Coordinates of N, CA and C in Angstrom, one line a residue:
M4 N -31.8 20.9 -33.0 CA -32.2 19.5 -33.1 C -33.0 19.2 -31.9
N5 N -34.3 18.8 -32.2 CA -35.2 18.4 -31.1 C -35.0 16.9 -30.9
T6 N -34.7 16.4 -29.7 CA -34.6 15.0 -29.4 C -35.6 14.7 -28.4
T7 N -36.2 13.5 -28.6 CA -37.2 13.1 -27.6 C -36.5 12.2 -26.6
S8 N -37.2 12.0 -25.4 CA -36.6 11.2 -24.3 C -36.4 9.8 -24.8
E9 N -37.2 9.3 -25.7 CA -37.1 7.9 -26.2 C -35.8 7.7 -26.9
E10 N -35.3 8.8 -27.5 CA -34.1 8.8 -28.3 C -32.8 8.8 -27.5
I11 N -32.9 9.2 -26.2 CA -31.8 9.3 -25.3 C -31.3 7.9 -24.9
R12 N -30.1 7.6 -25.3 CA -29.4 6.3 -25.0 C -28.0 6.7 -24.7
N13 N -27.4 6.0 -23.8 CA -26.0 6.3 -23.4 C -25.2 5.0 -23.2
P14 N -25.1 4.1 -24.2 CA -24.5 2.8 -24.0 C -23.0 3.0 -23.6
E15 N -22.3 4.0 -24.1 CA -20.9 4.2 -23.8 C -20.8 4.6 -22.3
L16 N -21.7 5.4 -21.9 CA -21.6 5.8 -20.5 C -22.0 4.7 -19.5
V17 N -22.9 3.9 -19.9 CA -23.3 2.7 -19.1 C -22.1 1.8 -19.0
E18 N -21.4 1.5 -20.1 CA -20.3 0.6 -20.1 C -19.1 1.2 -19.3
A19 N -18.9 2.6 -19.4 CA -17.9 3.2 -18.6 C -18.2 3.2 -17.1
M20 N -19.4 3.3 -16.7 CA -19.8 3.2 -15.3 C -19.6 1.8 -14.8
N21 N -20.0 0.8 -15.6 CA -19.8 -0.6 -15.2 C -18.3 -1.0 -15.1
A22 N -17.5 -0.4 -16.0 CA -16.0 -0.7 -16.0 C -15.5 -0.1 -14.7
M23 N -15.9 1.1 -14.3 CA -15.5 1.7 -13.1 C -15.9 1.0 -11.9
I24 N -17.2 0.4 -11.9 CA -17.7 -0.4 -10.8 C -16.9 -1.6 -10.6
R25 N -16.5 -2.3 -11.8 CA -15.7 -3.5 -11.7 C -14.3 -3.3 -11.2
Q26 N -13.7 -2.2 -11.7 CA -12.3 -1.9 -11.3 C -12.2 -0.4 -11.2
N27 N -12.3 0.1 -9.9 CA -12.3 1.5 -9.6 C -10.8 2.0 -9.6
T28 N -10.4 2.5 -10.8 CA -9.0 3.0 -10.9 C -9.1 4.4 -11.4
E29 N -7.9 5.1 -11.4 CA -7.9 6.4 -11.9 C -8.3 6.4 -13.4
K30 N -7.8 5.4 -14.1 CA -8.1 5.3 -15.6 C -9.6 5.1 -15.8
T31 N -10.2 4.2 -15.1 CA -11.7 4.0 -15.3 C -12.5 5.2 -14.9
R32 N -12.1 5.8 -13.8 CA -12.8 7.0 -13.3 C -12.7 8.1 -14.4
G33 N -11.4 8.3 -14.9 CA -11.2 9.3 -15.9 C -12.0 9.1 -17.2
H34 N -12.0 7.8 -17.6 CA -12.8 7.5 -18.8 C -14.3 7.8 -18.6
M35 N -14.8 7.4 -17.4 CA -16.2 7.6 -17.2 C -16.5 9.1 -17.1
A36 N -15.6 9.9 -16.5 CA -15.8 11.3 -16.4 C -15.8 11.9 -17.8
A37 N -14.9 11.5 -18.7 CA -14.9 12.0 -20.1 C -16.1 11.7 -20.8
V38 N -16.6 10.5 -20.7 CA -17.8 10.1 -21.4 C -19.0 10.9 -20.8
L39 N -19.1 11.0 -19.5 CA -20.2 11.7 -18.9 C -20.3 13.1 -19.4
M40 N -19.2 13.8 -19.5 CA -19.2 15.2 -19.9 C -19.8 15.4 -21.3
N41 N -19.9 14.4 -22.1 CA -20.5 14.5 -23.4 C -21.9 13.8 -23.5
S42 N -22.4 13.4 -22.3 CA -23.7 12.7 -22.3 C -24.8 13.6 -22.1
R43 N -26.0 13.2 -22.5 CA -27.2 13.8 -22.2 C -28.1 12.8 -21.5
L44 N -28.6 13.2 -20.3 CA -29.3 12.3 -19.4 C -30.7 12.8 -19.2
L45 N -31.6 11.9 -18.8 CA -33.0 12.3 -18.5 C -33.1 12.6 -17.1
S46 N -33.8 13.7 -16.7 CA -34.0 14.1 -15.3 C -35.5 14.4 -15.2
P47 N -36.2 13.6 -14.3 CA -37.6 13.8 -14.2 C -37.9 15.1 -13.4
I48 N -39.0 15.7 -13.9 CA -39.4 16.9 -13.3 C -40.9 16.9 -13.0
E49 N -41.3 17.8 -12.1 CA -42.7 18.0 -11.9 C -43.0 19.5 -12.2
Q50 N -44.0 19.7 -13.1 CA -44.3 21.1 -13.4 C -45.5 21.5 -12.5
Q51 N -45.4 22.7 -12.0 CA -46.4 23.3 -11.1 C -46.8 24.6 -11.7
T52 N -48.1 24.8 -11.8 CA -48.7 26.1 -12.3 C -48.9 26.9 -11.0
V53 N -48.4 28.1 -11.0 CA -48.5 29.0 -9.9 C -49.3 30.2 -10.3
L54 N -50.3 30.6 -9.6 CA -51.1 31.8 -9.9 C -50.6 32.9 -9.1
T55 N -50.3 34.0 -9.8 CA -49.9 35.2 -9.0 C -50.9 36.3 -9.4
E56 N -51.1 37.2 -8.5 CA -52.1 38.3 -8.8 C -51.7 39.2 -9.9
R57 N -50.4 39.5 -10.0 CA -50.0 40.5 -11.0 C -49.7 39.8 -12.4
E58 N -48.9 38.8 -12.4 CA -48.5 38.2 -13.6 C -49.4 37.2 -14.2
G59 N -50.3 36.6 -13.4 CA -51.2 35.6 -13.8 C -50.5 34.2 -13.6
P60 N -50.9 33.2 -14.4 CA -50.3 31.9 -14.2 C -48.9 31.8 -14.7
S61 N -48.0 31.1 -14.0 CA -46.7 30.8 -14.5 C -46.3 29.4 -14.1
T62 N -45.4 28.8 -14.8 CA -45.0 27.4 -14.5 C -43.7 27.4 -13.8
R63 N -43.6 26.6 -12.8 CA -42.4 26.3 -12.1 C -42.0 24.8 -12.3
I64 N -40.8 24.6 -12.4 CA -40.3 23.2 -12.5 C -39.6 22.8 -11.3
R65 N -39.9 21.6 -10.8 CA -39.2 21.1 -9.6 C -38.6 19.8 -10.1
F66 N -37.3 19.6 -9.9 CA -36.6 18.4 -10.2 C -36.8 17.4 -9.1
E67 N -37.1 16.2 -9.6 CA -37.3 15.1 -8.6 C -35.9 14.7 -8.0
D68 N -36.0 14.2 -6.8 CA -34.7 13.8 -6.1 C -34.9 12.5 -5.4
I69 N -33.8 12.0 -4.9 CA -33.9 10.7 -4.1 C -32.9 10.9 -2.9
Q70 N -33.3 10.2 -1.9 CA -32.5 10.4 -0.6 C -31.8 9.1 -0.3
N71 N -30.5 9.1 0.1 CA -29.7 7.9 0.5 C -30.0 7.6 1.9
E72 N -29.3 6.5 2.4 CA -29.5 6.1 3.8 C -29.0 7.1 4.8
K73 N -28.1 8.0 4.4 CA -27.6 9.0 5.3 C -28.5 10.3 5.3
G74 N -29.5 10.3 4.5 CA -30.4 11.5 4.4 C -30.0 12.5 3.4
D75 N -28.9 12.2 2.6 CA -28.4 13.2 1.6 C -29.3 13.0 0.4
K76 N -29.7 14.2 -0.2 CA -30.6 14.2 -1.4 C -29.8 14.4 -2.6
Y77 N -30.2 13.7 -3.7 CA -29.5 13.8 -5.0 C -30.6 13.9 -6.1
Y78 N -30.3 14.8 -7.1 CA -31.2 14.8 -8.2 C -31.1 13.5 -9.0
L79 N -32.1 13.1 -9.7 CA -32.1 11.9 -10.5 C -31.7 12.1 -11.9
A80 N -30.9 11.2 -12.4 CA -30.5 11.2 -13.8 C -30.5 9.8 -14.4
F81 N -31.0 9.7 -15.6 CA -31.1 8.3 -16.2 C -30.5 8.3 -17.6
T82 N -29.8 7.2 -17.9 CA -29.2 7.1 -19.2 C -30.1 6.8 -20.3
D83 N -31.3 6.3 -20.0 CA -32.3 6.0 -21.1 C -33.6 5.7 -20.4
M84 N -34.6 5.5 -21.3 CA -36.0 5.3 -20.8 C -36.2 4.0 -20.0
D85 N -35.4 3.0 -20.3 CA -35.4 1.7 -19.5 C -35.0 2.0 -18.1
E86 N -34.0 2.7 -17.8 CA -33.6 3.0 -16.5 C -34.6 4.0 -15.8
Y87 N -35.1 4.9 -16.6 CA -36.2 5.8 -16.0 C -37.4 5.0 -15.6
A88 N -37.7 4.0 -16.3 CA -38.9 3.1 -16.0 C -38.7 2.3 -14.7
K89 N -37.4 2.0 -14.4 CA -37.2 1.2 -13.1 C -37.5 2.1 -11.9
W90 N -37.3 3.4 -12.1 CA -37.7 4.3 -11.0 C -39.2 4.7 -11.0
N91 N -39.7 4.7 -12.2 CA -41.1 5.2 -12.4 C -42.0 4.0 -12.6
K92 N -41.9 3.0 -11.7 CA -42.7 1.7 -11.8 C -44.2 2.0 -11.8
E93 N -44.6 2.9 -11.0 CA -46.1 3.2 -10.9 C -46.5 4.2 -12.0
E94 N -45.6 4.6 -12.8 CA -45.9 5.5 -13.9 C -46.6 6.8 -13.5
N95 N -46.2 7.3 -12.3 CA -46.7 8.6 -11.8 C -46.1 9.8 -12.5
H96 N -44.9 9.6 -13.0 CA -44.1 10.7 -13.6 C -44.0 10.5 -15.1
N97 N -44.4 11.6 -15.8 CA -44.4 11.5 -17.2 C -43.7 12.6 -17.9
Q98 N -42.9 13.4 -17.1 CA -42.1 14.5 -17.7 C -40.7 14.4 -17.3
A99 N -39.8 14.6 -18.3 CA -38.3 14.6 -18.0 C -37.7 15.6 -18.9
L100 N -36.7 16.2 -18.4 CA -35.9 17.1 -19.2 C -34.6 16.4 -19.7
I101 N -34.2 16.7 -20.9 CA -32.9 16.1 -21.4 C -31.8 17.1 -20.9
M102 N -30.9 16.6 -20.1 CA -29.9 17.5 -19.4 C -28.5 17.1 -19.8
T103 N -27.7 18.2 -19.9 CA -26.3 18.1 -20.1 C -25.6 18.3 -18.8
M104 N -24.3 18.1 -18.7 CA -23.6 18.4 -17.4 C -23.7 19.9 -17.1
E105 N -23.7 20.8 -18.1 CA -23.8 22.2 -17.8 C -25.2 22.5 -17.2
D106 N -26.2 21.8 -17.6 CA -27.5 22.0 -17.1 C -27.5 21.6 -15.6
F107 N -27.0 20.4 -15.3 CA -26.9 20.0 -13.9 C -26.0 21.0 -13.1
G108 N -25.0 21.4 -13.7 CA -24.2 22.4 -13.0 C -25.0 23.7 -12.7
N109 N -25.8 24.1 -13.6 CA -26.6 25.3 -13.3 C -27.6 25.1 -12.2
I110 N -28.2 24.0 -12.1 CA -29.2 23.8 -11.0 C -28.5 23.4 -9.7
L111 N -27.3 22.8 -9.7 CA -26.7 22.4 -8.5 C -25.8 23.5 -7.9
I112 N -25.0 24.2 -8.8 CA -24.0 25.1 -8.4 C -24.5 26.5 -8.3
R113 N -25.1 27.0 -9.4 CA -25.5 28.4 -9.5 C -26.8 28.7 -8.7
H114 N -27.6 27.7 -8.5 CA -28.8 27.9 -7.6 C -28.5 27.2 -6.3
L115 N -28.8 27.9 -5.3 CA -28.5 27.2 -4.0 C -29.5 26.1 -3.8
S116 N -29.0 24.9 -3.6 CA -29.8 23.7 -3.4 C -29.2 22.8 -2.4
A117 N -30.1 22.1 -1.7 CA -29.6 21.3 -0.6 C -29.1 19.9 -1.1
Q118 N -29.3 19.7 -2.4 CA -28.9 18.4 -3.0 C -27.4 18.4 -3.1
K119 N -26.9 17.1 -2.8 CA -25.4 16.9 -2.8 C -24.9 16.7 -4.2
G120 N -25.7 16.5 -5.2 CA -25.3 16.2 -6.5 C -26.4 15.5 -7.3
F121 N -26.0 14.6 -8.2 CA -27.0 13.8 -8.9 C -26.6 12.4 -8.9
V122 N -27.5 11.5 -9.1 CA -27.2 10.1 -9.1 C -27.7 9.5 -10.5
I123 N -26.8 8.8 -11.1 CA -27.2 8.2 -12.4 C -27.6 6.8 -12.2
N124 N -28.8 6.5 -12.8 CA -29.4 5.2 -12.8 C -29.4 4.6 -11.3
P125 N -30.2 5.2 -10.4 CA -30.2 4.8 -9.0 C -30.6 3.3 -8.8
Y126 N -31.3 2.8 -9.8 CA -31.8 1.4 -9.7 C -31.0 0.5 -10.6
G127 N -29.9 1.0 -11.1 CA -29.0 0.2 -12.0 C -27.6 0.4 -11.5
E128 N -26.8 1.2 -12.2 CA -25.4 1.4 -11.8 C -25.2 2.2 -10.5
N129 N -26.1 3.1 -10.3 CA -26.2 3.9 -9.0 C -24.8 4.6 -8.8
V130 N -24.5 5.5 -9.7 CA -23.3 6.3 -9.6 C -23.6 7.7 -9.3
S131 N -23.1 8.2 -8.1 CA -23.3 9.5 -7.7 C -22.2 10.5 -8.1
I132 N -22.7 11.6 -8.6 CA -21.7 12.7 -9.0 C -22.0 13.9 -8.0
S133 N -21.0 14.2 -7.2 CA -21.2 15.3 -6.2 C -21.1 16.6 -6.9
K134 N -21.6 17.7 -6.3 CA -21.5 19.0 -6.8 C -20.0 19.4 -7.0
E135 N -19.2 19.0 -6.1 CA -17.8 19.4 -6.2 C -17.1 18.7 -7.4
L136 N -17.4 17.4 -7.6 CA -16.8 16.7 -8.7 C -17.3 17.4 -10.0
L137 N -18.6 17.6 -10.1 CA -19.2 18.2 -11.3 C -18.5 19.6 -11.6
L138 N -18.4 20.4 -10.6 CA -17.8 21.7 -10.7 C -16.4 21.6 -11.2
S139 N -15.6 20.6 -10.7 CA -14.2 20.4 -11.1 C -14.2 20.0 -12.6
L140 N -15.1 19.1 -13.0 CA -15.1 18.6 -14.4 C -15.5 19.7 -15.3
L141 N -16.4 20.6 -14.9 CA -16.8 21.7 -15.8 C -15.7 22.7 -15.9
K142 N -15.0 23.0 -14.8 CA -13.8 23.9 -14.8 C -12.7 23.4 -15.7
Q143 N -12.5 22.1 -15.6 CA -11.4 21.4 -16.5 C -11.8 21.6 -17.9
R144 N -13.0 21.3 -18.3 CA -13.5 21.4 -19.7 C -13.3 22.9 -20.1
E145 N -13.7 23.8 -19.3 CA -13.6 25.2 -19.7 C -12.2 25.6 -19.9
A146 N -11.3 25.1 -19.0 CA -9.8 25.4 -19.2 C -9.3 24.9 -20.5
R147 N -9.7 23.6 -20.8 CA -9.3 23.0 -22.1 C -9.8 23.8 -23.3
E148 N -11.0 24.2 -23.2 CA -11.6 25.0 -24.3 C -10.9 26.3 -24.5
N149 N -10.6 27.0 -23.4 CA -9.9 28.3 -23.4 C -8.5 28.1 -24.0
A150 N -7.8 27.0 -23.6 CA -6.5 26.8 -24.1 C -6.5 26.5 -25.6
S151 N -7.5 25.8 -26.1 CA -7.5 25.5 -27.5 C -7.9 26.7 -28.3
E152 N -8.7 27.6 -27.7 CA -9.0 28.8 -28.4 C -7.8 29.8 -28.5
A153 N -7.0 29.7 -27.5 CA -5.8 30.6 -27.4 C -4.7 30.1 -28.5
N154 N -4.8 28.8 -28.8 CA -3.8 28.3 -29.8 C -4.2 28.5 -31.2

């Protein structure tokens, strides 16, 4: 199933993030995490063509990031094109990948990166997900899947 970036919308995730922001409890954090794990988010990229002598041209992808006041860098994630547009006011960026939590896990955990995690809607809800939290959520999901397969 090919989905375009315009089709990505996450109203349930936005509501879960707002509920957590209004009342930060174990229940609201748990609900937001559960919704997040089934979400697909937009992550802006920059494609770079690299010429090598032997292989010829190849394309590299660089994920865009943002830095907080402490100097920590986070990859960007957006729930929909409206949130993407808040970051892309000058319309310099026109490419985004549709990412799952496994995708973010791959770039954050499996590849060594200086980024602390990713931030969802930095000009809206501004919810940061650390590498450690994402790793924990992915491990929990894997354990649940393995347990259900065993039954």
